[in-house]
PDB file of C-alpha atoms and ligand atoms in Angstrom:
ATOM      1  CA  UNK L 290      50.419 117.423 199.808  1.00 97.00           C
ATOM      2  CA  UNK L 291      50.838 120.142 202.097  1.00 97.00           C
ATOM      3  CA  UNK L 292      55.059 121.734 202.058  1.00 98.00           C
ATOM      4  CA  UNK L 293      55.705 123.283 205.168  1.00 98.00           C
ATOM      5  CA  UNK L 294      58.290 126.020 203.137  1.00 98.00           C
ATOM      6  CA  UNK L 295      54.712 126.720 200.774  1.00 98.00           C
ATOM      7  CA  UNK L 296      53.147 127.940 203.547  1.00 98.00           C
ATOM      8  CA  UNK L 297      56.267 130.371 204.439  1.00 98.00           C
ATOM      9  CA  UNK L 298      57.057 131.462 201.070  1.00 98.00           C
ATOM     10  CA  UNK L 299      53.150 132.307 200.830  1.00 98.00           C
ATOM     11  CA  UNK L 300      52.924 134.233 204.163  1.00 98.00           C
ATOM     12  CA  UNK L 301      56.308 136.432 203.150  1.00 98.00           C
ATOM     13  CA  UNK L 302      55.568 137.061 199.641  1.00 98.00           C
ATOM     14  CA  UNK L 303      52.294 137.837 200.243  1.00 98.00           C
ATOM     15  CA  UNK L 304      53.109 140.297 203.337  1.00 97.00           C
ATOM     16  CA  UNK L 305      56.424 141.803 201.649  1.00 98.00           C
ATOM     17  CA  UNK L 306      53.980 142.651 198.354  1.00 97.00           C
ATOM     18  CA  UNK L 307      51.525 144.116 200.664  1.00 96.00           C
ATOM     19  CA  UNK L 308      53.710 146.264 202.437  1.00 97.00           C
ATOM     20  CA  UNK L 309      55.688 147.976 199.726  1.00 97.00           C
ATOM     21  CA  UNK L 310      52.531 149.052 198.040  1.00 96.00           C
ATOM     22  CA  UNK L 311      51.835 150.872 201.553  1.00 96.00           C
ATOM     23  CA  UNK L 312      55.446 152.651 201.822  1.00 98.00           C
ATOM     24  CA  UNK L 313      53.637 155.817 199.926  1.00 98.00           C
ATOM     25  CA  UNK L 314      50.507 156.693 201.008  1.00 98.00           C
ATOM     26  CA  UNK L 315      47.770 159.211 201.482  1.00 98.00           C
ATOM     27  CA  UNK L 316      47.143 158.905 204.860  1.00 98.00           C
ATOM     28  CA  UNK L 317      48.527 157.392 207.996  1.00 98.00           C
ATOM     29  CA  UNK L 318      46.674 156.818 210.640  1.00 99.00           C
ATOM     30  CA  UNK L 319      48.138 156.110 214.101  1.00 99.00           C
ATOM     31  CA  UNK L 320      45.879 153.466 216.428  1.00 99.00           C
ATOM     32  CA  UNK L 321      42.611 151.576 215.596  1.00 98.00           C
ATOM     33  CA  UNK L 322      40.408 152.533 218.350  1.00 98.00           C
ATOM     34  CA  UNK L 323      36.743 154.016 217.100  1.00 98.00           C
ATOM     35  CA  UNK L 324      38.110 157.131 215.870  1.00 98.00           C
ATOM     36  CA  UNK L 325      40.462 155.986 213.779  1.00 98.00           C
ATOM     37  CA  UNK L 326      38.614 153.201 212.203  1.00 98.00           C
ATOM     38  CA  UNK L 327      35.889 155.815 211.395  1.00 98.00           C
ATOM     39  CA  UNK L 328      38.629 158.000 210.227  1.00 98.00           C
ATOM     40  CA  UNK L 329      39.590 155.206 207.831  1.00 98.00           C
ATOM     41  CA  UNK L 330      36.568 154.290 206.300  1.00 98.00           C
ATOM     42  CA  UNK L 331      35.567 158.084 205.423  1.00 98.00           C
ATOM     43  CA  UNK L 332      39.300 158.558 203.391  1.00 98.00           C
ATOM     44  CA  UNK L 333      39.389 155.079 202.112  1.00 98.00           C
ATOM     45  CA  UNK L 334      35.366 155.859 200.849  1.00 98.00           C
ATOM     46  CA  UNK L 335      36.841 158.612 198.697  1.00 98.00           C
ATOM     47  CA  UNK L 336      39.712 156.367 196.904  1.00 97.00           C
ATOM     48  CA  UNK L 337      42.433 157.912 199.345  1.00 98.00           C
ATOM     49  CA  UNK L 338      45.515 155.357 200.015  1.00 98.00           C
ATOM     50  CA  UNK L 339      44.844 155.209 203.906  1.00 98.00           C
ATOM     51  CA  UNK L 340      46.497 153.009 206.180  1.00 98.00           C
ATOM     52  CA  UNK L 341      46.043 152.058 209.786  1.00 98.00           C
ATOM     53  CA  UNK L 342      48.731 151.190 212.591  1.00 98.00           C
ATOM     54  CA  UNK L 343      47.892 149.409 215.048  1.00 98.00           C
ATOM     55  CA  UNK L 344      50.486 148.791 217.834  1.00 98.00           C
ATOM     56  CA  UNK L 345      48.678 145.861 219.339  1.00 98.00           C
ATOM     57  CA  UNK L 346      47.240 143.008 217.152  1.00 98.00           C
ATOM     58  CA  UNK L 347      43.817 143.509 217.888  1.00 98.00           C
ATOM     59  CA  UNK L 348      42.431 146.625 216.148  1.00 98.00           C
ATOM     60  CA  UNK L 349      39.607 148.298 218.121  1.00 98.00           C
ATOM     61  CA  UNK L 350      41.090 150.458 220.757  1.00 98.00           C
ATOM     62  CA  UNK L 351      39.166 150.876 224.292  1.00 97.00           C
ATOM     63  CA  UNK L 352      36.113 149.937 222.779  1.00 97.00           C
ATOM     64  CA  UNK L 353      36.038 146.071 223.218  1.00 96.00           C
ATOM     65  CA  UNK L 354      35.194 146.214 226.858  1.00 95.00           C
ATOM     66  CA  UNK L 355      32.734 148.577 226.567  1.00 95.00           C
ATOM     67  CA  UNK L 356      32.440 149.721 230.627  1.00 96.00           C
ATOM     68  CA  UNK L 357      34.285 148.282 233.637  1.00 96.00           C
ATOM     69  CA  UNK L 358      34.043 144.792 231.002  1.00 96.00           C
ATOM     70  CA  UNK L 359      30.541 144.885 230.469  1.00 98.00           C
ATOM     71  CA  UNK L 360      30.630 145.034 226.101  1.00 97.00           C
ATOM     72  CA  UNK L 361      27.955 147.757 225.842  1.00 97.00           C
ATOM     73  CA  UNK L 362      28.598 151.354 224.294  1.00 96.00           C
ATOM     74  CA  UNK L 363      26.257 154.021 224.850  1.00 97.00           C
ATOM     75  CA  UNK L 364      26.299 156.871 222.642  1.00 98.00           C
ATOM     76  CA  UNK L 365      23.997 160.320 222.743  1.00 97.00           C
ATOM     77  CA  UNK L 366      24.787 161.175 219.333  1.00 97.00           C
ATOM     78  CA  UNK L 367      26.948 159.957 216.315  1.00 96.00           C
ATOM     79  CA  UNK L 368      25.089 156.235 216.098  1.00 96.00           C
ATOM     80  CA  UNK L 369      24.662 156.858 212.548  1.00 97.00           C
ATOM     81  CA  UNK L 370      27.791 156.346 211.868  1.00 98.00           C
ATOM     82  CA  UNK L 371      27.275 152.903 213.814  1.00 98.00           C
ATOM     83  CA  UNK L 372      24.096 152.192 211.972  1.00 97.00           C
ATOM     84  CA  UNK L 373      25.772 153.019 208.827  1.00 97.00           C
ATOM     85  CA  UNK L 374      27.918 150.250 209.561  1.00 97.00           C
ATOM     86  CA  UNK L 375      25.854 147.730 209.932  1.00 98.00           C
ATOM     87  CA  UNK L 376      25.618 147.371 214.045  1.00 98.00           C
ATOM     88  CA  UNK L 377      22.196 147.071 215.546  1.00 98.00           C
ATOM     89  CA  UNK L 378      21.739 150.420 217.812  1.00 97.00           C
ATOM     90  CA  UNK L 379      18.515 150.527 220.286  1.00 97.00           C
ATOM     91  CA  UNK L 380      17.337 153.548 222.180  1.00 97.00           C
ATOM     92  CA  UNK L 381      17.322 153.337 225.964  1.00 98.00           C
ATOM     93  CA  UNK L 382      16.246 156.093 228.206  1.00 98.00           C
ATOM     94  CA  UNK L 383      17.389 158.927 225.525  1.00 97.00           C
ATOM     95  CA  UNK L 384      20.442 157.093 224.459  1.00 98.00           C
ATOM     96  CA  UNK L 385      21.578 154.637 222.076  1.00 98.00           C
ATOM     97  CA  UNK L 386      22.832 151.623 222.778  1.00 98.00           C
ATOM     98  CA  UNK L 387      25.033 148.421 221.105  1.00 98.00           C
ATOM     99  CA  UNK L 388      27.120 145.754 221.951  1.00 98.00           C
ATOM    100  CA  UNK L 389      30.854 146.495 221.998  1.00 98.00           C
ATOM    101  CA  UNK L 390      32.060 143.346 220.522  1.00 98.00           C
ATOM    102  CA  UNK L 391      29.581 143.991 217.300  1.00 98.00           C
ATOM    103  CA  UNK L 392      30.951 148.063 216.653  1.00 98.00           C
ATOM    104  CA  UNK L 393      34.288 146.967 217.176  1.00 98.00           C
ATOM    105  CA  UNK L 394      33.742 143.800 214.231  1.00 98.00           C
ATOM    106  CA  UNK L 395      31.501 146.349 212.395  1.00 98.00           C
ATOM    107  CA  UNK L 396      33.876 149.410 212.007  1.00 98.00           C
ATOM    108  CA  UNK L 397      36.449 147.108 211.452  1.00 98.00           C
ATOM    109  CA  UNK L 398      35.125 145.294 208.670  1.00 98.00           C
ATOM    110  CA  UNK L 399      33.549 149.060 206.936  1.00 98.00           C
ATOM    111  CA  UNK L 400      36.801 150.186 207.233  1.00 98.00           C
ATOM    112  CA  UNK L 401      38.350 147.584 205.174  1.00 98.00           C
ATOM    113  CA  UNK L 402      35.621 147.222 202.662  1.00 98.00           C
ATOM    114  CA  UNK L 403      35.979 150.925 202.148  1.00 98.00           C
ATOM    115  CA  UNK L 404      39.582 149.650 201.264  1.00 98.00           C
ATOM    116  CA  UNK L 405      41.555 151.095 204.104  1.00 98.00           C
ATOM    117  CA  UNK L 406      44.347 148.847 204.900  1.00 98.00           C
ATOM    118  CA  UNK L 407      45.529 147.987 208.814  1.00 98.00           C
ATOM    119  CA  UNK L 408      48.809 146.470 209.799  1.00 98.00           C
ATOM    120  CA  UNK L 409      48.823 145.428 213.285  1.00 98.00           C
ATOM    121  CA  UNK L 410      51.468 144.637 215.415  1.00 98.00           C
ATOM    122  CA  UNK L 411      53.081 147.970 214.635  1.00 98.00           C
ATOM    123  CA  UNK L 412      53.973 150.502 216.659  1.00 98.00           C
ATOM    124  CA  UNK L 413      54.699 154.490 215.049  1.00 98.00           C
ATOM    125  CA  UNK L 414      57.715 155.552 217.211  1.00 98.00           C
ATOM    126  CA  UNK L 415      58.621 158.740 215.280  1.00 98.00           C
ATOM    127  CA  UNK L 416      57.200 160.641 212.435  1.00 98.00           C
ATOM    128  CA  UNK L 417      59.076 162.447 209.384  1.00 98.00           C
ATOM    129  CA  UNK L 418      59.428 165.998 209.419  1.00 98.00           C
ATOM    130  CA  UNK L 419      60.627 168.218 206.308  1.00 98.00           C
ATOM    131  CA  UNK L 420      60.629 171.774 205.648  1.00 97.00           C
ATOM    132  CA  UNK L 421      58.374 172.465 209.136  1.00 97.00           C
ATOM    133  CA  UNK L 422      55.509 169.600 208.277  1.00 98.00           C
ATOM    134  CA  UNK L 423      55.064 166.033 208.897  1.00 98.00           C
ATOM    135  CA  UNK L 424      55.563 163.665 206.193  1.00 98.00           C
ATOM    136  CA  UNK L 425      55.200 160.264 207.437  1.00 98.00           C
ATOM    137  CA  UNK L 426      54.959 158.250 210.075  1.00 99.00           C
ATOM    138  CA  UNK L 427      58.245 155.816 211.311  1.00 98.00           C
ATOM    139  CA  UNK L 428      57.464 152.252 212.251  1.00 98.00           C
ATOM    140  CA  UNK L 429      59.090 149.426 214.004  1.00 98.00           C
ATOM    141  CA  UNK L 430      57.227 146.158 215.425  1.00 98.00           C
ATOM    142  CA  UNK L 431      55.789 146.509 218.592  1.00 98.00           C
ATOM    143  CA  UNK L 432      57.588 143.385 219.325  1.00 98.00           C
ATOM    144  CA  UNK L 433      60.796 144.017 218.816  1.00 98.00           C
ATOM    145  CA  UNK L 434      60.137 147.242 221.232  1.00 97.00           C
ATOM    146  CA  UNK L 435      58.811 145.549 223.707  1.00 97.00           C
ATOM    147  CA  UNK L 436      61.892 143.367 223.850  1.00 98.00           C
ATOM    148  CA  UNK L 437      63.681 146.717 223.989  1.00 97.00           C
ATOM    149  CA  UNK L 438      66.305 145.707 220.565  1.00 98.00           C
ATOM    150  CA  UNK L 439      68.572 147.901 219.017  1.00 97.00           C
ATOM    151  CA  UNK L 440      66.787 148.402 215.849  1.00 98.00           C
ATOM    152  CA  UNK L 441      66.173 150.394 213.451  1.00 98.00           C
ATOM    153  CA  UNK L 442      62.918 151.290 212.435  1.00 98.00           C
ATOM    154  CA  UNK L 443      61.834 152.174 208.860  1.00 98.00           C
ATOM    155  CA  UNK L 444      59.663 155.201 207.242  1.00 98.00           C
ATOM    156  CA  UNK L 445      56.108 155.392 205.669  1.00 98.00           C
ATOM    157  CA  UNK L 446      55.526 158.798 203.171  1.00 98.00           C
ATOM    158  CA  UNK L 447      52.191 160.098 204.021  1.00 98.00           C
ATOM    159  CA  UNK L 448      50.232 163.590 203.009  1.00 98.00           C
ATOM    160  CA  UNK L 449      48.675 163.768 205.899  1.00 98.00           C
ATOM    161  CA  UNK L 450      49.639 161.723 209.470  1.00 99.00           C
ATOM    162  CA  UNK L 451      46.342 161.088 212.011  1.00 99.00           C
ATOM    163  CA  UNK L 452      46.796 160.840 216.197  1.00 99.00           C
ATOM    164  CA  UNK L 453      44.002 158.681 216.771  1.00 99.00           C
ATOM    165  CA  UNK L 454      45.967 156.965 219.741  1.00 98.00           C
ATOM    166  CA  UNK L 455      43.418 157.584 222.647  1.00 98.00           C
ATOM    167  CA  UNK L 456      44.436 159.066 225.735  1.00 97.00           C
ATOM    168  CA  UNK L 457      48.432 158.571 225.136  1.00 98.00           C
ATOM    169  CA  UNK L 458      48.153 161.086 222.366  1.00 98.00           C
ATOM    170  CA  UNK L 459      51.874 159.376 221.253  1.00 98.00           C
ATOM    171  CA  UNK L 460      52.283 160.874 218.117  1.00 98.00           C
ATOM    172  CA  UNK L 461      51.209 164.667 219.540  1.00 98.00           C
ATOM    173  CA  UNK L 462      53.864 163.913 221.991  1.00 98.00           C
ATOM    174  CA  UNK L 463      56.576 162.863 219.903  1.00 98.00           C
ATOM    175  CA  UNK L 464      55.941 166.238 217.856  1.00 98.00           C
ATOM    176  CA  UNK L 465      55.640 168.632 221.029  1.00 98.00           C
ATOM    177  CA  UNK L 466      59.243 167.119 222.665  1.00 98.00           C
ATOM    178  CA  UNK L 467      60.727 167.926 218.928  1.00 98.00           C
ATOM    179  CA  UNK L 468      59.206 171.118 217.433  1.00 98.00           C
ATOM    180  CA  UNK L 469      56.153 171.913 220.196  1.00 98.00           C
ATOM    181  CA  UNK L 470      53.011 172.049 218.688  1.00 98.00           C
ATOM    182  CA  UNK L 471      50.738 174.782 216.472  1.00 97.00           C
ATOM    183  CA  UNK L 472      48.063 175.244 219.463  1.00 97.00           C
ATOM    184  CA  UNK L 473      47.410 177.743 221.351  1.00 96.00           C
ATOM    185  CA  UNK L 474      49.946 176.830 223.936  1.00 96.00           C
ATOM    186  CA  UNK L 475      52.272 174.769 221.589  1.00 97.00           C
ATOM    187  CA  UNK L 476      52.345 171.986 224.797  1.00 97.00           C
ATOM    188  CA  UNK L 477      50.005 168.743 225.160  1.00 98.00           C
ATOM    189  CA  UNK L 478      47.739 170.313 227.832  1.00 98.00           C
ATOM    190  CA  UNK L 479      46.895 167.008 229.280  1.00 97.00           C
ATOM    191  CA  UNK L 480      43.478 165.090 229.299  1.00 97.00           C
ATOM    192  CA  UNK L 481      41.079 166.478 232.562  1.00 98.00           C
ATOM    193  CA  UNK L 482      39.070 164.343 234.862  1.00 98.00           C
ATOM    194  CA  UNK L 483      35.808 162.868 233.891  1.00 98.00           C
ATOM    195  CA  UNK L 484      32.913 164.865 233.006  1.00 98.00           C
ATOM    196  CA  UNK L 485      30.863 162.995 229.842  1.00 97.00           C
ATOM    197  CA  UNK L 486      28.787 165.617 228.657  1.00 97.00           C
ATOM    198  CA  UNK L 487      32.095 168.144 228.275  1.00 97.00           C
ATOM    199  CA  UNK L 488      34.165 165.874 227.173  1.00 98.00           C
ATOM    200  CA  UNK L 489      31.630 164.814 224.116  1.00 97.00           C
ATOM    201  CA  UNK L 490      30.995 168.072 223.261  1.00 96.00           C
ATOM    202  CA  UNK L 491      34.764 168.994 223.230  1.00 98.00           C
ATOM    203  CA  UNK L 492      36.372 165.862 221.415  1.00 98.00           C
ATOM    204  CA  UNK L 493      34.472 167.089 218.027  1.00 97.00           C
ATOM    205  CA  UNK L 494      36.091 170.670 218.803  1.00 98.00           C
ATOM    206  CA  UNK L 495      39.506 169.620 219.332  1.00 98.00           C
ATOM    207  CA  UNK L 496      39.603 167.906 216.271  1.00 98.00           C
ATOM    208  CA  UNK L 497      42.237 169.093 213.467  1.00 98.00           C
ATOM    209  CA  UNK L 498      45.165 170.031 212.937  1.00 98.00           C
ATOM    210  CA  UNK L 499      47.835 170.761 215.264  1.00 98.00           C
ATOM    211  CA  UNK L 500      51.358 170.647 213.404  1.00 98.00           C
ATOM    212  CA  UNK L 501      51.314 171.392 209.879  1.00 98.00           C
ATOM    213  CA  UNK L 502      50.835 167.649 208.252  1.00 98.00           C
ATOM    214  CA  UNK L 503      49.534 166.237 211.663  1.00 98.00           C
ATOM    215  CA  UNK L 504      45.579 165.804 212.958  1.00 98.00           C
ATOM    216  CA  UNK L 505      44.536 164.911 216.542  1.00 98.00           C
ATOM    217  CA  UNK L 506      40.987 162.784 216.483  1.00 98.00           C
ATOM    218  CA  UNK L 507      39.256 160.839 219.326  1.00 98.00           C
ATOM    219  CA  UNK L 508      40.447 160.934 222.716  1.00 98.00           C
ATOM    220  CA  UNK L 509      43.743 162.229 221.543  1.00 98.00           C
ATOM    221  CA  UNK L 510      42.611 165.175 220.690  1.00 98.00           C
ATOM    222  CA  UNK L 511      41.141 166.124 224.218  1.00 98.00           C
ATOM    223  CA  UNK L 512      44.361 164.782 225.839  1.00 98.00           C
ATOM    224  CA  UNK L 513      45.834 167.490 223.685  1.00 98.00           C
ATOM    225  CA  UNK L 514      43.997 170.276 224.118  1.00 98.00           C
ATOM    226  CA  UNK L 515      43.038 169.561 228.127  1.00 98.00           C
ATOM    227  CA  UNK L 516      39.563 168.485 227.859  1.00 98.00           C
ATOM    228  CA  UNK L 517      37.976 165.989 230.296  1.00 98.00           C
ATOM    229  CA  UNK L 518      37.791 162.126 229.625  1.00 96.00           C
ATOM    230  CA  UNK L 519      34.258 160.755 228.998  1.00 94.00           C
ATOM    231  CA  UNK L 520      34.468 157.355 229.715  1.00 92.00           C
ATOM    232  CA  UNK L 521      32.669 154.445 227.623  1.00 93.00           C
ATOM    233  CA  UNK L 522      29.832 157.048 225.994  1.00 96.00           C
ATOM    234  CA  UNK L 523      31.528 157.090 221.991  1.00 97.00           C
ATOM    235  CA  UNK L 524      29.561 158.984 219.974  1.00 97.00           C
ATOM    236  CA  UNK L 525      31.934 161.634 220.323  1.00 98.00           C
ATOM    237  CA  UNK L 526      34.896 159.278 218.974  1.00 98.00           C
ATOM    238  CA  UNK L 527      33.165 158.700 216.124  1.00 98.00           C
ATOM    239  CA  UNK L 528      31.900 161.781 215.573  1.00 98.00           C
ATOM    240  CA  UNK L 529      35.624 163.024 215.689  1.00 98.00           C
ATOM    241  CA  UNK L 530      36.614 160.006 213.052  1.00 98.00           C
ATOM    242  CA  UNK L 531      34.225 161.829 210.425  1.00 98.00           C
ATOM    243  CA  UNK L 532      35.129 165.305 211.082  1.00 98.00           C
ATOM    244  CA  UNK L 533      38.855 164.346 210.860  1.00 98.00           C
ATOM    245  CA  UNK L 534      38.531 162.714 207.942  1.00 98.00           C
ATOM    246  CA  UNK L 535      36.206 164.999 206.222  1.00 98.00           C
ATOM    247  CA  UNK L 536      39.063 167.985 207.464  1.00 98.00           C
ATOM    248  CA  UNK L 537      42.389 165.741 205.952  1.00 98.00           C
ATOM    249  CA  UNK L 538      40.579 165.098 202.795  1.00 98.00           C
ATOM    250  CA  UNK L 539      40.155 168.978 202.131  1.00 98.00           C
ATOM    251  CA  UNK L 540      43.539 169.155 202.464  1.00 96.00           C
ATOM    252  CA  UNK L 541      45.480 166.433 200.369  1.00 95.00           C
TER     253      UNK L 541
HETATM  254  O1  LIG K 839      42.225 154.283 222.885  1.00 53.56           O
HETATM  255  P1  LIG K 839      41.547 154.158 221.597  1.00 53.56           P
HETATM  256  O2  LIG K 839      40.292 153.372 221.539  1.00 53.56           O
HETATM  257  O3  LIG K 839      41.349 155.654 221.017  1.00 53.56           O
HETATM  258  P2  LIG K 839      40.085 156.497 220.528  1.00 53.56           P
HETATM  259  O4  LIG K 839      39.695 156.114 219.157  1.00 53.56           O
HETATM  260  O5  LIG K 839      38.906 156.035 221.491  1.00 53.56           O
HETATM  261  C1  LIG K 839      38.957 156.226 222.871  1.00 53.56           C
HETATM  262  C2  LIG K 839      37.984 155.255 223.509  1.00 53.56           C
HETATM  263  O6  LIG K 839      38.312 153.929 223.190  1.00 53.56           O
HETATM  264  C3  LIG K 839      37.884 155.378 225.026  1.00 53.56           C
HETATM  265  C4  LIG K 839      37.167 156.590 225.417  1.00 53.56           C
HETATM  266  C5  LIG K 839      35.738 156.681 224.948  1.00 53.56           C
HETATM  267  O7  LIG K 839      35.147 157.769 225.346  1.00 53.56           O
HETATM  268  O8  LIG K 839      37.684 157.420 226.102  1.00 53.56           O
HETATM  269  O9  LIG K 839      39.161 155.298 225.604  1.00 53.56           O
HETATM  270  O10 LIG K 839      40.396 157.902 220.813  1.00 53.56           O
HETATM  271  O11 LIG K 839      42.536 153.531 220.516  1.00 53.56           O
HETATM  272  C6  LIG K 839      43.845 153.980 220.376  1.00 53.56           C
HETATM  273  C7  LIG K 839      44.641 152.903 219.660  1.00 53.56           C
HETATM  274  O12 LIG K 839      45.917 153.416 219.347  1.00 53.56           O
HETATM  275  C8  LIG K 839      46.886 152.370 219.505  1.00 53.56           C
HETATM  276  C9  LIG K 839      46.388 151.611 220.731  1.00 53.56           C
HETATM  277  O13 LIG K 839      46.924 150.298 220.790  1.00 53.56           O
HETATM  278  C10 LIG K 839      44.869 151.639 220.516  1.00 53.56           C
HETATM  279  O14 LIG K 839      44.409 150.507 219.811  1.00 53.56           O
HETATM  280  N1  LIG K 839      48.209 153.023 219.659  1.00 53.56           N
HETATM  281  C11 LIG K 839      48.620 153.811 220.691  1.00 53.56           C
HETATM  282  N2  LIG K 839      49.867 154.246 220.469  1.00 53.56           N
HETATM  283  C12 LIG K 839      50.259 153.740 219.269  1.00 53.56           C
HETATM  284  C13 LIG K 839      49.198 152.956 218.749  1.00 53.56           C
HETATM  285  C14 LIG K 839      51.441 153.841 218.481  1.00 53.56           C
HETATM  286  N3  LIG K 839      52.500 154.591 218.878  1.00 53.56           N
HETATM  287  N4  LIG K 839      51.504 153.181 217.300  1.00 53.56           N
HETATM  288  C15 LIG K 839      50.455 152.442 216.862  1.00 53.56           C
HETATM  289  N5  LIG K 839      49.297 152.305 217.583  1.00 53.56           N
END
């Protein structure tokens, strides 16, 4: 016989148990678009308590619809990663190519078998700061901000905190109104119009560290730094996942 209260009690003590082994972690990562999922799997690989946030409940970022809707990615470089994750990549014209749908399932599922965690549905509206560096990441569900209630969120303890939140670059933001940043300019310099080719070459570069405790990767970090956008070419994204990850696990 199914009990209708079994199936509650299950689904909260099962969450709840979840959750407070997550409340003190390695890593957080902000957003599971392609650069944080690849940012996931490389920390998680190395036996690093990472976790992912995902404000929406669908984890995979911009990369679903590939371009204007049509699910196909193209990538010039970086689809070893992809390859590496089990999605079939063909060459076309001096470019790979794959099918959206099957890198988003793909980096999904690495990045969990790696043993990076995601909780979706969860948006990071603040981040901890103590002694000049950023210690966590604060959390609230995305529901309960999108219905604009008065409550209060609660904290995560990380080492390290990620911005892998595309061209919002939220948690950067959040930083810059508080303390301003450690970049050149200290200010978000604001993503530039398209131009692919730049804007590849330039994601990898602005990758790292730009508050003590907090890492820009993916589209964030151009947004940051005022690099162009790139459209749906992701190479770069993923390329940025690795780097970030390889760069936060020197560190913690
Ligand atoms: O936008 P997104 O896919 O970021 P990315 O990894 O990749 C960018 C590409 O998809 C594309 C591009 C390719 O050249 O330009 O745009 O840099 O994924 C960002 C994720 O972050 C989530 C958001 O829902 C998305 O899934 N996100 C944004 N703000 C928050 C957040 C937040 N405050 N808390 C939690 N998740």
């Amino acid at each position: 016989m199914i009990r209708d209260i079994d199936i509650t009690r299950i689904i909260v003590e099962e969450f709840l148990n979840d959750f407070l082994k997550s409340i003190e972690i390695d890593v957080a990562i902000v957003g599971a678009g392609p650069s944080g999922l690849t940012a996931a799997k490389y920390i998680a690989e190395k036996e690093k308590k990472v976790i992912i946030f995902e404000r929406k409940l669908s984890p995979g970022g911009g990369m679903w619809g590939g371009g204007i809707g049509y699910p196909i990615i193209v990538l010039k470089q970086g689809y070893e990663i992809l390859e590496e994750a089990g999605v079939k990549c063909k060459e076309k014209d001096g470019y790979w190519v794959a099918n959206a749908i099957e890198a988003v399932a793909k980096l999904v599922s690495s990045a969990i078998n790696a043993g990076a965690k995601i909780f979706n549905g969860m948006t990071v509206e603040d981040v901890i700061v103590k002694d000049g560096k950023v210690n966590g990441v604060v959390i609230n569900w995305s529901s309960i901000m999108e219905a604009g209630l008065h409550v209060d969120p609660v904290s995560i303890e990380a080492k390290a905190v990620i911005d892998a939140t595309g061209h919002d670059c939220n948690v950067a933001k959040i930083v810059e109104k508080k303390y301003g940043l450690k970049t050149p300019t200290g200010k978000i310099e604001g993503e530039k119009a398209m131009w692919a080719d730049e804007g590849e070459r330039k994601t990898l570069e602005n990758t790292g560290e730009i508050f003590p405790g907090l890492y820009v990767t993916g589209m964030a970090a151009n947004a940051v730094m005022g690099a162009p956008r790139m459209g749906p070419i992701f190479g770069g994204m993923l390329l940025s996942g690795k780097k970030v990850a390889e760069m936060v696990l020197k560190r913690i």
